[in-house]
Amino acid sequence: MIYSLYISMTDYNIATGVRNFINFENYRSALFDVEHLRSIKTTFIFIIGTVALSTSIGLGLALILNKYSKGRSIFVPFLLMPMMLTPVVVGLMWGMMYNTDFGVIAFLLRTIGIKRGSWTGDPSTALLTVILTDVWQWTPFAMILLLSGLQAIPQEPFEAAQIDGASKWHMFRYITLPLLKPILLIVIVFRIVDSIKVFDVVYTLTAGGPGTTTEVISLFIYRTCFRFFRMGYASALSWILLIITVILCEIYIKLIRE
Amino acid sequence: MISPHMKRNIEAISAYSILLIALFLAVFPTFWILSTSLKTREDIFAMPPRWIFTPVLENFKNVLTGFPFLKFLKNSLIVSAANTVLALAIGCPAAYSFSRFKFRGSKDLAFWILSLRMAPSIAFVLPIYILFSKLGLLDTQLSLILAYFTYTLPIVIWVMMGFFKGIPAELEEAALVDGSSRLGAFFRITLPLSLSGIWTTAFLCFVFCWNEFLYALILTGVNARTVAVAVSAFNTQRGILWGEMGAASVIAIVPVLALSTFIHKHYIKGLALGAIKR
């Protein structure tokens, strides 16, 4: 790690072998690098989309599964399946289904009248396809943790509320949600941290394209380092990313200790 | 007028239909890739998609004979198994001491280890890459086994800490009174009692190593390539070999799915422990 800190202060380029100590120059240029800032923005949109969707869908499914216990043991293992799959395979699999020429999604959408070019190749829909794919894989994670949280909630407050004539929405809003809050926070933080790291799915589904519309931060660092061989700059970028993650972790730990 | 009884029925029906739709969405892509792997070239490119077709094993044969895929499978297996065993061997004692002894900064150290799990791999892969290239370890199975510790060790330590804390210290104290050593108490009492936890953790580690992509992509070349990287390599310069890719994907996901079917109860418990008891 310390070595990488040193590297991050040089203009080390593996291809040319140049290596001069340039102090914090890399960090300064990272702050003004348009591509870097754009990849942060893409990551940010990706995080908001995937975390919001996977958590809310996961919560919905968990609520249903919690209430209707009949058949739960049959549904749950199948619903968990996406989570177990190799992310690379998930990316390729969805890439195949999104495919314009013979993909099954394109086909289904065409039969109901929505005609599009390529879903992964169109700049306006590419990020959406990546988000949906990630949501598909990680909703089960949110679902199963929230379900175990729901099952730990005692029944008494609900019975009391029912006697008082509370509506379903009120019971959810004022009993379930506050009691579920700690685990909901954990799920959200976990999803955020995992989304910052996202690489496999994007790499196999769109490889950051078309252009750079789906280039998340991991992919940007990867490209800087292993396509342009700018080790020094890439190390600096890694350190910035690490610092962002550490700050998030600190917030997380604070939340847990409360 | 809708009676309350009917209302309840409608609710139940809609709830189960939502579950069924979710079930379909969860399973369909996997089914699709399985069917692709069994199709001939013409069937794959047919439009509209062919739902009924004569399955062929040609793609599997191509993958296993045309490419060194068996070698990649072996790599994945060796790396995942070795890393899991070693991570457990190192992580269990560490988790045990975290759960039993309070020393200065033990809490901070535990959180620091946890933050390793949260840190993005891309931030670690650079220094590791430079280090391993200096040591001449690139493209060896050892490089991956070592690199995966950055993820599996925190997992082992955190999940096992939860399990060890659940085992009453009195049991060990009883053994100590009877003349057993601390180490003896750990091996004869605590460890056997937390066996289900060990299986869970082993599964989590194994799945992680098996599925990992970024380290494997960067640290390996032709020799130590793992299945995950090999699957993505069917996306070749000359176009994507869909059938072969489908077959390779199926081979890649089968071991994990098979393992998960008979361990999934433990798996959920492990996830919950890993996430909640922090």
Coordinates of C-alpha atoms in Angstrom, one line a residue:
Chain A
M1 CA 0.0 0.0 0.0
I2 CA 2.8 2.4 0.9
Y3 CA 4.6 1.6 -2.3
S4 CA 1.4 2.4 -4.2
L5 CA 1.2 5.7 -2.4
Y6 CA 4.7 6.4 -3.6
I7 CA 3.8 5.3 -7.2
S8 CA 0.8 7.6 -7.1
M9 CA 3.2 10.5 -6.7
T10 CA 5.2 9.6 -9.8
D11 CA 4.4 9.7 -13.5
Y12 CA 5.3 6.0 -13.8
N13 CA 4.4 4.6 -17.2
I14 CA 4.9 0.9 -17.6
A15 CA 5.1 1.1 -21.4
T16 CA 7.8 3.7 -21.5
G17 CA 9.5 3.0 -18.2
V18 CA 9.6 6.7 -17.3
R19 CA 9.4 7.4 -13.6
N20 CA 9.8 10.8 -12.0
F21 CA 8.8 12.0 -8.7
I22 CA 6.2 14.6 -9.2
N23 CA 4.6 15.0 -5.8
F24 CA 0.9 15.6 -5.7
E25 CA 0.6 16.5 -9.4
N26 CA -1.4 13.4 -10.2
Y27 CA -4.0 14.2 -7.5
R28 CA -4.3 17.8 -8.7
S29 CA -4.9 16.7 -12.3
A30 CA -7.3 14.0 -11.2
L31 CA -9.5 16.7 -9.6
F32 CA -9.7 18.5 -12.9
D33 CA -9.7 15.5 -15.3
V34 CA -13.0 15.7 -17.2
E35 CA -13.0 11.9 -17.9
H36 CA -12.4 11.1 -14.2
L37 CA -15.2 13.4 -13.1
R38 CA -17.5 11.9 -15.7
S39 CA -16.8 8.4 -14.5
I40 CA -17.5 9.5 -11.0
K41 CA -20.8 10.9 -12.2
T42 CA -21.7 7.7 -14.0
T43 CA -20.9 5.7 -10.9
F44 CA -23.0 8.0 -8.9
I45 CA -26.0 7.6 -11.2
F46 CA -25.4 3.9 -11.3
I47 CA -25.3 3.7 -7.5
I48 CA -28.5 5.7 -7.1
G49 CA -30.4 3.6 -9.7
T50 CA -29.3 0.2 -8.6
V51 CA -29.5 0.8 -4.8
A52 CA -32.9 2.4 -5.0
L53 CA -34.4 -0.2 -7.3
S54 CA -32.9 -3.3 -5.7
T55 CA -33.7 -2.2 -2.1
S56 CA -37.3 -1.2 -2.9
I57 CA -38.1 -4.3 -5.0
G58 CA -36.3 -6.4 -2.4
L59 CA -38.4 -4.8 0.4
G60 CA -41.6 -5.4 -1.6
L61 CA -40.9 -9.0 -2.1
A62 CA -39.8 -9.5 1.5
L63 CA -43.1 -8.0 2.7
I64 CA -45.1 -10.3 0.5
L65 CA -43.0 -13.4 1.5
N66 CA -43.3 -12.4 5.2
K67 CA -47.1 -12.2 5.0
Y68 CA -47.8 -15.2 2.8
S69 CA -45.6 -17.9 4.3
K70 CA -47.3 -20.7 2.3
G71 CA -44.8 -21.8 -0.4
R72 CA -42.0 -19.6 0.9
S73 CA -39.6 -22.5 1.1
I74 CA -40.2 -23.2 -2.6
F75 CA -40.0 -19.6 -3.8
V76 CA -37.0 -18.4 -1.8
P77 CA -34.3 -20.7 -3.2
F78 CA -35.3 -19.9 -6.8
L79 CA -35.5 -16.2 -6.0
L80 CA -32.0 -16.3 -4.6
M81 CA -30.5 -17.9 -7.7
P82 CA -29.4 -14.7 -9.5
M83 CA -27.2 -13.8 -6.5
M84 CA -25.2 -17.0 -6.8
L85 CA -24.3 -16.7 -10.5
T86 CA -20.9 -15.6 -11.6
P87 CA -21.2 -11.8 -12.4
V88 CA -19.3 -12.3 -15.6
V89 CA -21.9 -14.8 -16.8
V90 CA -24.7 -12.5 -15.7
G91 CA -23.3 -9.8 -17.9
L92 CA -22.8 -12.0 -20.9
M93 CA -26.2 -13.6 -20.4
W94 CA -28.0 -10.3 -20.4
G95 CA -25.9 -9.1 -23.2
M96 CA -27.2 -12.0 -25.2
M97 CA -30.8 -11.3 -24.3
Y98 CA -30.5 -7.6 -25.1
N99 CA -28.9 -8.4 -28.5
T100 CA -30.7 -6.6 -31.3
D101 CA -30.6 -9.3 -33.9
F102 CA -31.6 -12.4 -32.0
G103 CA -32.0 -11.3 -28.3
V104 CA -35.2 -12.5 -26.6
I105 CA -35.8 -9.1 -24.9
A106 CA -35.5 -7.2 -28.2
F107 CA -37.9 -9.7 -29.7
L108 CA -40.5 -9.5 -26.9
L109 CA -40.4 -5.7 -27.0
R110 CA -40.8 -5.7 -30.7
T111 CA -43.9 -7.9 -30.5
I112 CA -45.5 -5.4 -28.2
G113 CA -44.6 -2.7 -30.6
I114 CA -41.5 -1.1 -29.1
K115 CA -38.9 -0.8 -31.7
R116 CA -35.4 0.2 -30.7
G117 CA -31.9 -0.1 -32.1
S118 CA -29.5 -1.8 -29.8
W119 CA -30.3 -1.5 -26.1
T120 CA -26.7 -1.8 -25.0
G121 CA -25.3 0.2 -27.9
D122 CA -27.6 3.2 -27.6
P123 CA -26.0 5.9 -25.4
S124 CA -29.4 6.8 -23.9
T125 CA -30.3 3.3 -22.8
A126 CA -26.9 1.7 -22.2
L127 CA -26.6 2.8 -18.5
L128 CA -30.2 1.7 -17.9
T129 CA -29.5 -1.8 -19.2
V130 CA -26.4 -2.0 -16.9
I131 CA -28.4 -0.8 -13.9
L132 CA -31.3 -3.2 -14.6
T133 CA -28.8 -6.1 -14.9
D134 CA -27.2 -5.3 -11.6
V135 CA -30.6 -4.9 -10.0
W136 CA -31.6 -8.3 -11.3
Q137 CA -28.6 -9.9 -9.7
W138 CA -28.6 -8.1 -6.3
T139 CA -32.3 -7.7 -5.5
P140 CA -32.3 -11.1 -3.9
F141 CA -29.6 -10.0 -1.5
A142 CA -31.7 -7.1 -0.3
M143 CA -34.8 -9.4 -0.2
I144 CA -33.3 -12.1 2.0
L145 CA -31.7 -9.8 4.5
L146 CA -34.9 -7.7 4.8
L147 CA -37.0 -10.9 5.1
S148 CA -34.9 -12.1 8.0
G149 CA -35.3 -8.6 9.5
L150 CA -39.0 -8.7 9.1
Q151 CA -39.3 -12.1 10.7
A152 CA -37.5 -10.8 13.8
I153 CA -40.2 -8.1 14.4
P154 CA -42.5 -9.0 17.2
Q155 CA -46.3 -9.3 16.5
E156 CA -47.6 -7.4 19.5
P157 CA -47.4 -3.8 18.2
F158 CA -49.4 -4.8 15.2
E159 CA -52.1 -6.4 17.3
A160 CA -52.3 -3.3 19.4
A161 CA -52.5 -1.1 16.3
Q162 CA -55.2 -3.2 14.8
I163 CA -57.3 -2.8 17.8
D164 CA -56.8 0.9 17.6
G165 CA -58.1 0.7 14.0
A166 CA -54.8 1.7 12.2
S167 CA -54.8 1.3 8.4
K168 CA -52.3 -1.0 6.7
W169 CA -50.2 1.9 5.4
H170 CA -50.1 3.4 8.9
M171 CA -48.9 0.1 10.4
F172 CA -46.2 -0.2 7.7
R173 CA -45.2 3.4 8.1
Y174 CA -45.1 3.7 11.9
I175 CA -44.3 0.2 13.0
T176 CA -42.6 -1.9 10.4
L177 CA -40.4 0.8 8.9
P178 CA -38.9 2.1 12.2
L179 CA -38.3 -1.4 13.5
L180 CA -36.8 -2.4 10.2
K181 CA -34.6 0.7 9.9
P182 CA -31.3 -0.7 11.2
I183 CA -31.3 -3.6 8.8
L184 CA -32.5 -1.4 6.0
L185 CA -29.6 0.9 6.6
I186 CA -27.2 -2.1 6.5
V187 CA -28.6 -3.3 3.2
I188 CA -28.4 0.1 1.7
V189 CA -24.8 0.7 2.8
F190 CA -23.8 -2.8 1.6
R191 CA -25.4 -2.2 -1.8
I192 CA -23.7 1.2 -2.1
V193 CA -20.3 -0.2 -1.2
D194 CA -20.8 -3.0 -3.7
S195 CA -22.0 -0.7 -6.4
I196 CA -18.9 1.5 -6.1
K197 CA -16.8 -1.6 -6.8
V198 CA -18.9 -2.7 -9.8
F199 CA -16.7 -3.9 -12.7
D200 CA -17.5 -7.4 -14.0
V201 CA -21.1 -6.7 -15.2
V202 CA -20.2 -3.5 -16.9
Y203 CA -17.0 -4.9 -18.4
T204 CA -18.8 -7.8 -20.0
L205 CA -22.1 -6.1 -20.9
T206 CA -20.9 -2.8 -22.5
A207 CA -17.2 -2.5 -21.7
G208 CA -17.9 1.1 -20.7
G209 CA -19.4 1.9 -24.1
P210 CA -20.9 3.1 -26.2
G211 CA -18.2 5.8 -26.1
T212 CA -17.8 6.3 -22.4
T213 CA -21.5 6.4 -21.4
T214 CA -21.3 3.5 -19.0
E215 CA -17.7 3.9 -17.9
V216 CA -17.8 3.6 -14.1
I217 CA -14.9 4.5 -12.0
S218 CA -13.4 1.0 -11.7
L219 CA -13.4 0.7 -15.5
F220 CA -11.8 4.1 -15.9
I221 CA -9.0 3.2 -13.5
Y222 CA -8.6 -0.2 -15.3
R223 CA -8.3 1.6 -18.7
T224 CA -5.9 4.2 -17.4
C225 CA -3.7 1.5 -16.0
F226 CA -3.9 -1.4 -18.4
R227 CA -4.7 0.3 -21.7
F228 CA -2.6 3.5 -21.3
F229 CA -0.2 2.1 -18.8
R230 CA -0.3 5.3 -16.7
M231 CA 0.5 3.5 -13.4
G232 CA 1.2 6.6 -11.4
Y233 CA -2.0 8.4 -12.4
A234 CA -4.0 5.2 -11.9
S235 CA -2.5 4.7 -8.4
A236 CA -3.6 8.2 -7.5
L237 CA -7.1 7.5 -8.8
S238 CA -7.2 4.3 -6.7
W239 CA -6.2 6.3 -3.6
I240 CA -9.0 8.8 -4.2
L241 CA -11.5 6.0 -4.6
L242 CA -10.2 4.3 -1.5
I243 CA -10.6 7.5 0.5
I244 CA -14.2 7.9 -0.7
T245 CA -14.9 4.3 0.4
V246 CA -13.3 4.8 3.8
I247 CA -15.4 7.9 4.4
L248 CA -18.5 5.8 3.5
C249 CA -17.3 3.1 5.9
E250 CA -16.9 5.5 8.7
I251 CA -20.5 6.7 8.2
Y252 CA -21.6 3.1 8.2
I253 CA -19.8 2.3 11.4
K254 CA -21.4 5.3 13.0
L255 CA -24.8 4.2 11.9
I256 CA -24.2 0.7 13.3
R257 CA -23.0 1.9 16.7
E258 CA -26.1 4.1 17.2
Chain B
M1 CA -70.1 -4.7 -2.6
I2 CA -66.9 -6.6 -1.9
S3 CA -66.9 -8.7 1.2
P4 CA -63.8 -8.7 3.4
H5 CA -63.4 -12.3 2.7
M6 CA -63.3 -11.7 -1.1
K7 CA -61.0 -8.8 -0.5
R8 CA -58.5 -11.0 1.3
N9 CA -58.7 -13.5 -1.5
I10 CA -58.0 -10.9 -4.1
E11 CA -55.0 -9.8 -2.1
A12 CA -53.6 -13.3 -1.8
I13 CA -54.0 -13.9 -5.5
S14 CA -52.2 -10.7 -6.4
A15 CA -49.5 -11.4 -3.9
Y16 CA -48.8 -14.8 -5.3
S17 CA -48.9 -13.6 -8.9
I18 CA -46.3 -11.0 -8.0
L19 CA -44.2 -13.8 -6.5
L20 CA -44.7 -15.9 -9.6
I21 CA -43.6 -13.1 -11.9
A22 CA -40.5 -12.5 -9.7
L23 CA -39.8 -16.2 -9.8
F24 CA -40.0 -16.2 -13.6
L25 CA -37.8 -13.2 -13.9
A26 CA -35.2 -14.7 -11.6
V27 CA -35.1 -18.1 -13.3
F28 CA -35.6 -17.2 -17.0
P29 CA -32.2 -15.8 -17.9
T30 CA -30.5 -18.9 -16.5
F31 CA -32.9 -21.1 -18.4
W32 CA -32.2 -19.1 -21.5
I33 CA -28.5 -19.5 -21.3
L34 CA -28.9 -23.2 -20.7
S35 CA -31.1 -23.5 -23.8
T36 CA -28.6 -21.5 -25.8
S37 CA -25.9 -23.9 -24.8
L38 CA -27.9 -26.8 -26.2
K39 CA -28.8 -25.1 -29.5
T40 CA -27.1 -25.4 -32.9
R41 CA -25.8 -22.3 -34.5
E42 CA -28.9 -21.8 -36.7
D43 CA -31.2 -22.2 -33.7
I44 CA -29.4 -19.6 -31.8
F45 CA -29.7 -17.0 -34.5
A46 CA -33.3 -17.8 -35.4
M47 CA -35.7 -14.9 -35.2
P48 CA -38.3 -15.2 -33.6
P49 CA -36.4 -17.3 -31.0
R50 CA -37.1 -21.0 -31.2
W51 CA -38.6 -22.3 -28.0
I52 CA -38.7 -25.9 -29.1
F53 CA -35.6 -27.4 -30.7
T54 CA -33.6 -30.6 -30.7
P55 CA -30.9 -30.2 -28.1
V56 CA -27.3 -30.9 -29.1
L57 CA -24.2 -31.3 -27.0
E58 CA -22.0 -29.9 -29.7
N59 CA -21.2 -26.7 -27.9
F60 CA -20.1 -28.5 -24.8
K61 CA -17.9 -30.8 -26.9
N62 CA -16.3 -27.7 -28.6
V63 CA -15.6 -26.0 -25.3
L64 CA -14.0 -29.0 -23.7
T65 CA -12.0 -30.1 -26.7
G66 CA -11.3 -27.0 -28.8
F67 CA -10.1 -24.9 -25.8
P68 CA -8.0 -25.7 -22.7
F69 CA -11.2 -25.2 -20.7
L70 CA -10.5 -28.2 -18.4
K71 CA -7.2 -26.6 -17.4
F72 CA -9.1 -23.4 -16.5
L73 CA -11.6 -25.4 -14.5
K74 CA -8.8 -27.0 -12.7
N75 CA -7.2 -23.6 -12.0
S76 CA -10.5 -22.2 -10.6
L77 CA -10.9 -25.3 -8.4
I78 CA -7.3 -25.2 -7.1
V79 CA -7.4 -21.5 -6.4
S80 CA -10.8 -21.5 -4.8
A81 CA -10.2 -24.6 -2.6
A82 CA -6.6 -23.6 -1.6
N83 CA -7.7 -20.0 -0.7
T84 CA -10.7 -21.2 1.2
V85 CA -8.8 -23.7 3.3
L86 CA -5.9 -21.3 4.0
A87 CA -8.3 -18.4 4.8
L88 CA -10.1 -20.5 7.3
A89 CA -6.8 -21.8 8.8
I90 CA -5.6 -18.2 9.3
G91 CA -8.9 -16.5 9.9
C92 CA -10.4 -18.8 12.5
P93 CA -7.7 -18.3 15.2
A94 CA -7.8 -14.6 14.5
A95 CA -11.6 -14.5 14.8
Y96 CA -11.3 -16.5 18.0
S97 CA -8.9 -14.1 19.6
F98 CA -11.1 -11.2 18.6
S99 CA -14.1 -12.8 20.1
R100 CA -12.5 -13.9 23.4
F101 CA -9.7 -11.4 24.3
K102 CA -9.9 -7.7 24.6
F103 CA -6.6 -6.0 23.9
R104 CA -5.7 -2.4 23.2
G105 CA -7.2 -1.4 19.9
S106 CA -8.8 -4.7 19.2
K107 CA -12.1 -3.1 18.2
D108 CA -10.3 -0.6 15.8
L109 CA -8.3 -3.5 14.3
A110 CA -11.5 -5.5 13.7
F111 CA -13.1 -2.6 11.9
W112 CA -10.0 -2.0 9.9
I113 CA -10.2 -5.6 8.7
L114 CA -13.8 -5.1 7.8
S115 CA -13.0 -2.0 5.8
L116 CA -10.7 -4.2 3.7
R117 CA -13.8 -6.1 2.6
M118 CA -15.5 -2.9 1.7
A119 CA -12.6 -1.4 -0.3
P120 CA -12.9 -1.7 -4.0
S121 CA -10.6 -4.4 -5.5
I122 CA -9.5 -2.0 -8.3
A123 CA -7.7 0.0 -5.6
F124 CA -5.8 -3.0 -4.4
V125 CA -5.1 -4.6 -7.8
L126 CA -2.5 -2.0 -8.8
P127 CA 0.0 -2.4 -6.0
I128 CA -0.6 -6.1 -6.0
Y129 CA 0.1 -6.2 -9.8
I130 CA 3.3 -4.2 -9.4
L131 CA 4.4 -6.3 -6.5
F132 CA 3.7 -9.6 -8.1
S133 CA 5.4 -8.6 -11.4
K134 CA 8.5 -7.8 -9.3
L135 CA 8.3 -11.2 -7.6
G136 CA 7.7 -13.0 -10.9
L137 CA 4.4 -14.3 -9.6
L138 CA 2.2 -13.1 -12.4
D139 CA 0.1 -15.8 -14.1
T140 CA 0.5 -18.3 -11.3
Q141 CA -2.2 -19.9 -9.2
L142 CA -0.3 -18.7 -6.2
S143 CA -0.8 -15.1 -7.1
L144 CA -4.6 -15.4 -7.1
I145 CA -4.6 -17.5 -3.9
L146 CA -2.7 -14.7 -2.2
A147 CA -4.7 -11.8 -3.8
Y148 CA -8.0 -13.3 -2.8
F149 CA -7.0 -13.1 0.9
T150 CA -7.8 -9.4 0.7
Y151 CA -11.5 -10.4 0.5
T152 CA -11.8 -13.9 2.1
L153 CA -9.9 -13.2 5.3
P154 CA -12.2 -10.3 6.4
I155 CA -15.2 -12.5 5.6
V156 CA -13.8 -15.4 7.6
I157 CA -12.9 -13.2 10.6
W158 CA -16.2 -11.4 10.7
V159 CA -18.5 -14.3 10.2
M160 CA -16.6 -16.6 12.5
M161 CA -16.4 -13.9 15.1
G162 CA -20.2 -13.9 15.2
F163 CA -20.3 -17.7 15.6
F164 CA -17.6 -17.9 18.3
K165 CA -19.3 -15.1 20.3
G166 CA -22.4 -17.3 20.2
I167 CA -20.6 -20.2 22.0
P168 CA -20.6 -19.6 25.8
A169 CA -17.1 -19.1 27.2
E170 CA -18.1 -21.2 30.2
L171 CA -17.7 -24.4 28.1
E172 CA -14.1 -23.6 27.5
E173 CA -13.5 -22.6 31.1
A174 CA -14.9 -25.9 32.2
A175 CA -12.3 -27.6 29.9
L176 CA -9.5 -25.4 31.3
V177 CA -10.4 -26.4 34.8
D178 CA -10.2 -30.0 33.8
G179 CA -6.6 -29.4 32.8
S180 CA -6.9 -28.7 29.1
S181 CA -4.8 -26.1 27.5
R182 CA -6.3 -23.0 25.8
L183 CA -5.4 -24.4 22.4
G184 CA -6.8 -27.8 23.4
A185 CA -10.1 -26.2 24.5
F186 CA -10.3 -24.3 21.2
F187 CA -9.7 -27.4 19.1
R188 CA -11.8 -29.9 21.1
I189 CA -14.7 -27.7 22.1
T190 CA -15.1 -24.4 20.3
L191 CA -14.2 -25.5 16.9
P192 CA -16.4 -28.6 16.7
L193 CA -19.3 -26.6 18.0
S194 CA -19.0 -24.0 15.3
L195 CA -18.8 -26.5 12.5
S196 CA -21.9 -25.2 10.8
G197 CA -20.4 -21.7 10.8
I198 CA -17.2 -23.0 9.2
W199 CA -19.2 -24.7 6.4
T200 CA -21.1 -21.4 5.8
T201 CA -17.9 -19.4 5.7
A202 CA -16.1 -21.9 3.5
F203 CA -19.0 -21.7 1.0
L204 CA -19.0 -17.9 1.0
C205 CA -15.2 -17.9 0.4
F206 CA -15.4 -20.5 -2.3
V207 CA -18.1 -18.8 -4.2
F208 CA -16.3 -15.5 -4.0
C209 CA -13.1 -17.0 -5.4
W210 CA -14.9 -18.9 -8.1
N211 CA -16.8 -15.9 -9.3
E212 CA -14.1 -13.3 -8.9
F213 CA -13.2 -11.6 -12.2
L214 CA -11.1 -8.4 -11.8
Y215 CA -8.0 -9.9 -10.1
A216 CA -8.2 -13.0 -12.3
L217 CA -8.3 -10.8 -15.5
I218 CA -5.4 -8.7 -14.5
L219 CA -3.1 -11.1 -12.7
T220 CA -3.3 -14.1 -15.0
G221 CA -2.4 -14.9 -18.6
V222 CA -2.8 -18.2 -20.3
N223 CA -1.5 -20.5 -17.6
A224 CA -3.4 -19.6 -14.5
R225 CA -6.6 -18.3 -16.2
T226 CA -9.8 -19.1 -14.2
V227 CA -13.2 -20.0 -15.5
A228 CA -14.7 -16.6 -15.1
V229 CA -12.1 -15.0 -17.3
A230 CA -12.2 -17.9 -19.8
V231 CA -16.0 -17.5 -20.2
S232 CA -15.6 -13.8 -21.1
A233 CA -12.9 -14.7 -23.6
F234 CA -15.5 -16.3 -26.0
N235 CA -16.2 -12.7 -26.8
T236 CA -13.5 -12.8 -29.5
Q237 CA -12.2 -10.4 -32.1
R238 CA -14.0 -12.3 -34.8
G239 CA -17.3 -12.1 -33.1
I240 CA -19.0 -13.7 -30.1
L241 CA -19.1 -17.5 -30.1
W242 CA -22.6 -17.6 -28.5
G243 CA -23.1 -21.3 -28.3
E244 CA -19.7 -22.0 -26.9
M245 CA -20.1 -19.1 -24.5
G246 CA -23.4 -20.5 -23.3
A247 CA -21.9 -23.9 -22.7
A248 CA -18.9 -22.4 -20.8
S249 CA -21.2 -20.3 -18.7
V250 CA -23.3 -23.3 -17.8
I251 CA -20.2 -25.1 -16.8
A252 CA -19.1 -22.1 -14.7
I253 CA -22.3 -21.7 -12.8
V254 CA -23.1 -25.4 -12.2
P255 CA -20.7 -26.0 -9.3
V256 CA -21.8 -23.0 -7.4
L257 CA -25.5 -23.7 -7.9
A258 CA -25.0 -27.3 -6.9
L259 CA -23.2 -26.4 -3.8
S260 CA -25.8 -23.8 -2.9
T261 CA -28.8 -26.1 -3.2
F262 CA -27.7 -28.2 -0.2
I263 CA -26.1 -25.4 1.8
H264 CA -28.4 -22.5 1.1
K265 CA -29.9 -22.4 4.6
H266 CA -26.5 -22.1 6.0
Y267 CA -25.6 -19.5 3.4
I268 CA -28.5 -17.2 4.4
K269 CA -27.5 -17.5 8.0
G270 CA -23.9 -16.7 7.1
L271 CA -25.0 -13.7 5.1
A272 CA -27.1 -12.5 7.9
L273 CA -24.3 -13.0 10.5
G274 CA -21.8 -11.3 8.2
A275 CA -24.0 -8.3 7.7
I276 CA -25.9 -7.9 10.9
K277 CA -23.7 -8.9 13.8
R278 CA -21.2 -6.2 13.1

